[in-house]
Coordinates of C-alpha atoms in Angstrom, one line a residue:
X1 CA -100.2 176.9 106.4
X2 CA -98.6 178.3 103.4
X3 CA -97.0 176.2 100.6
X4 CA -93.6 176.4 100.5
X5 CA -92.3 178.1 96.9
X6 CA -89.6 176.1 95.2
X7 CA -87.0 179.0 96.5
X8 CA -87.8 177.4 100.2
X9 CA -88.5 173.8 98.6
X10 CA -85.1 173.8 97.0
X11 CA -83.5 175.3 100.2
X12 CA -82.9 179.0 99.2
X13 CA -80.6 181.3 98.8
X14 CA -77.4 179.0 98.8
X15 CA -79.0 176.1 96.6
X16 CA -80.0 178.9 94.0
X17 CA -76.4 180.7 93.7
X18 CA -74.9 176.6 93.6
X19 CA -77.2 176.2 90.3
X20 CA -76.3 179.6 88.8
X21 CA -72.8 179.0 89.4
X22 CA -72.4 175.5 88.3
X23 CA -75.0 176.4 85.4
X24 CA -72.3 178.8 84.0
X25 CA -69.5 176.6 84.6
X26 CA -71.0 173.5 82.8
X27 CA -71.5 176.8 79.8
X28 CA -67.8 177.5 80.2
X29 CA -66.1 173.9 79.5
X30 CA -68.8 172.2 77.7
X31 CA -67.9 172.1 73.9
X32 CA -71.2 171.1 72.9
X33 CA -72.9 174.2 74.0
X34 CA -69.8 176.8 72.3
X35 CA -72.7 178.5 70.4
X36 CA -74.6 179.8 73.4
X37 CA -71.1 180.4 75.2
X38 CA -70.2 183.0 72.3
X39 CA -73.7 185.0 73.3
X40 CA -71.8 185.5 76.5
X41 CA -68.8 187.9 78.2
X42 CA -65.8 186.1 78.7
X43 CA -65.9 186.9 82.7
X44 CA -69.1 184.9 83.4
X45 CA -69.1 186.4 86.9
X46 CA -71.8 189.1 86.5
X47 CA -74.0 187.0 84.5
X48 CA -73.6 183.8 86.9
X49 CA -74.7 186.8 89.8
X50 CA -78.0 188.3 87.6
X51 CA -79.3 184.8 87.0
X52 CA -79.4 184.6 90.9
X53 CA -81.0 187.9 91.2
X54 CA -83.2 186.6 88.8
X55 CA -83.8 183.3 89.9
X56 CA -84.5 184.2 93.6
X57 CA -87.6 186.3 92.5
X58 CA -89.0 183.7 89.8
X59 CA -88.5 181.0 92.4
X60 CA -90.9 183.1 95.0
X61 CA -87.9 184.0 97.2
X62 CA -86.9 187.3 97.8
X63 CA -86.8 189.6 94.2
X64 CA -83.4 190.8 94.4
X65 CA -83.0 191.5 90.6
X66 CA -86.3 193.4 90.4
X67 CA -85.5 195.9 93.3
X68 CA -81.7 195.8 91.5
X69 CA -83.2 196.5 88.0
X70 CA -86.8 197.0 87.8
X71 CA -89.0 194.3 85.8
X72 CA -87.3 191.3 84.2
X73 CA -88.6 191.6 80.7
X74 CA -86.8 188.8 79.7
X75 CA -88.0 189.0 76.1
X76 CA -86.7 192.0 75.8
X77 CA -83.3 191.3 76.9
X78 CA -82.8 188.9 75.3
X79 CA -83.5 190.8 71.4
X80 CA -80.1 191.2 70.6
X81 CA -79.4 188.3 70.6
X82 CA -80.1 185.1 67.7
X83 CA -82.1 182.9 70.3
X84 CA -83.1 179.5 67.9
X85 CA -83.9 176.3 69.2
X86 CA -80.7 175.5 69.3
X87 CA -79.3 178.1 71.6
X88 CA -82.5 177.2 73.3
X89 CA -81.1 173.6 73.6
X90 CA -78.0 174.2 74.4
X91 CA -79.2 176.8 77.7
X92 CA -81.9 173.9 78.2
X93 CA -78.4 171.3 78.4
X94 CA -76.4 173.4 80.6
X95 CA -79.6 173.6 83.1
X96 CA -80.6 169.7 83.1
X97 CA -76.7 169.0 83.8
X98 CA -76.9 171.9 87.0
X99 CA -80.2 170.5 87.9
X100 CA -79.2 167.3 88.2
X101 CA -76.6 167.8 90.8
X102 CA -78.7 169.0 92.9
X103 CA -79.8 166.6 96.0
X104 CA -83.5 167.6 95.5
X105 CA -86.7 165.1 95.4
X106 CA -86.7 164.1 91.6
X107 CA -90.9 165.7 91.1
X108 CA -89.4 168.7 92.3
X109 CA -86.3 168.7 89.9
X110 CA -89.1 167.3 87.0
X111 CA -91.1 170.9 88.0
X112 CA -87.8 173.2 87.3
X113 CA -86.9 171.8 84.0
X114 CA -90.3 171.8 82.9
X115 CA -90.4 175.8 83.9
X116 CA -87.1 176.5 82.7
X117 CA -87.9 174.9 79.7
X118 CA -91.3 177.0 78.9
X119 CA -89.0 180.0 79.9
X120 CA -86.2 179.0 77.6
X121 CA -88.9 178.4 75.0
X122 CA -90.5 181.7 75.1
X123 CA -87.0 183.6 74.9
X124 CA -86.8 182.2 71.0
X125 CA -87.0 185.1 68.8
X126 CA -85.6 183.8 65.4
X127 CA -87.7 181.8 62.8
X128 CA -87.1 178.1 62.6

C-alpha cells in the first residue's frame, strides 16, 4: 500500500483551499505583516487561487499550477520583490496561524510548518 501524500493526509482540495484563504485573510487583517501585505495586490483573490494551485501539487495532489502556468520557478517569480528575513518571518507568521487553525494531527502540522519554512527561507533574495 502506498503512503498517503500530505495533500491526502490534510483532507484534499477543500482543506488546502481553506488554508490558502485563511492565510490571505490573516495577511489582509494583521497589522504586524503590513510590509508583506504591501507586496501584494489590493485584491488577494488571485494570489489565494495561485497559492492553492501551487500547494495542491507541492503537497502531492493535482499539479494544477504546472498545468496552468508551467514550472513554478518560485525563486525567479519572487525576484521582483525584496524578500528578506523579515518578509519570510511575516509570511511564516500568517502560515503558522492558518495551519494552527486546521484540524490535523500535531505531527502533520509540524511537518507542514517545517516544509513551509524551508521554502520561505529559500525565497530570500536580499542580503541580511
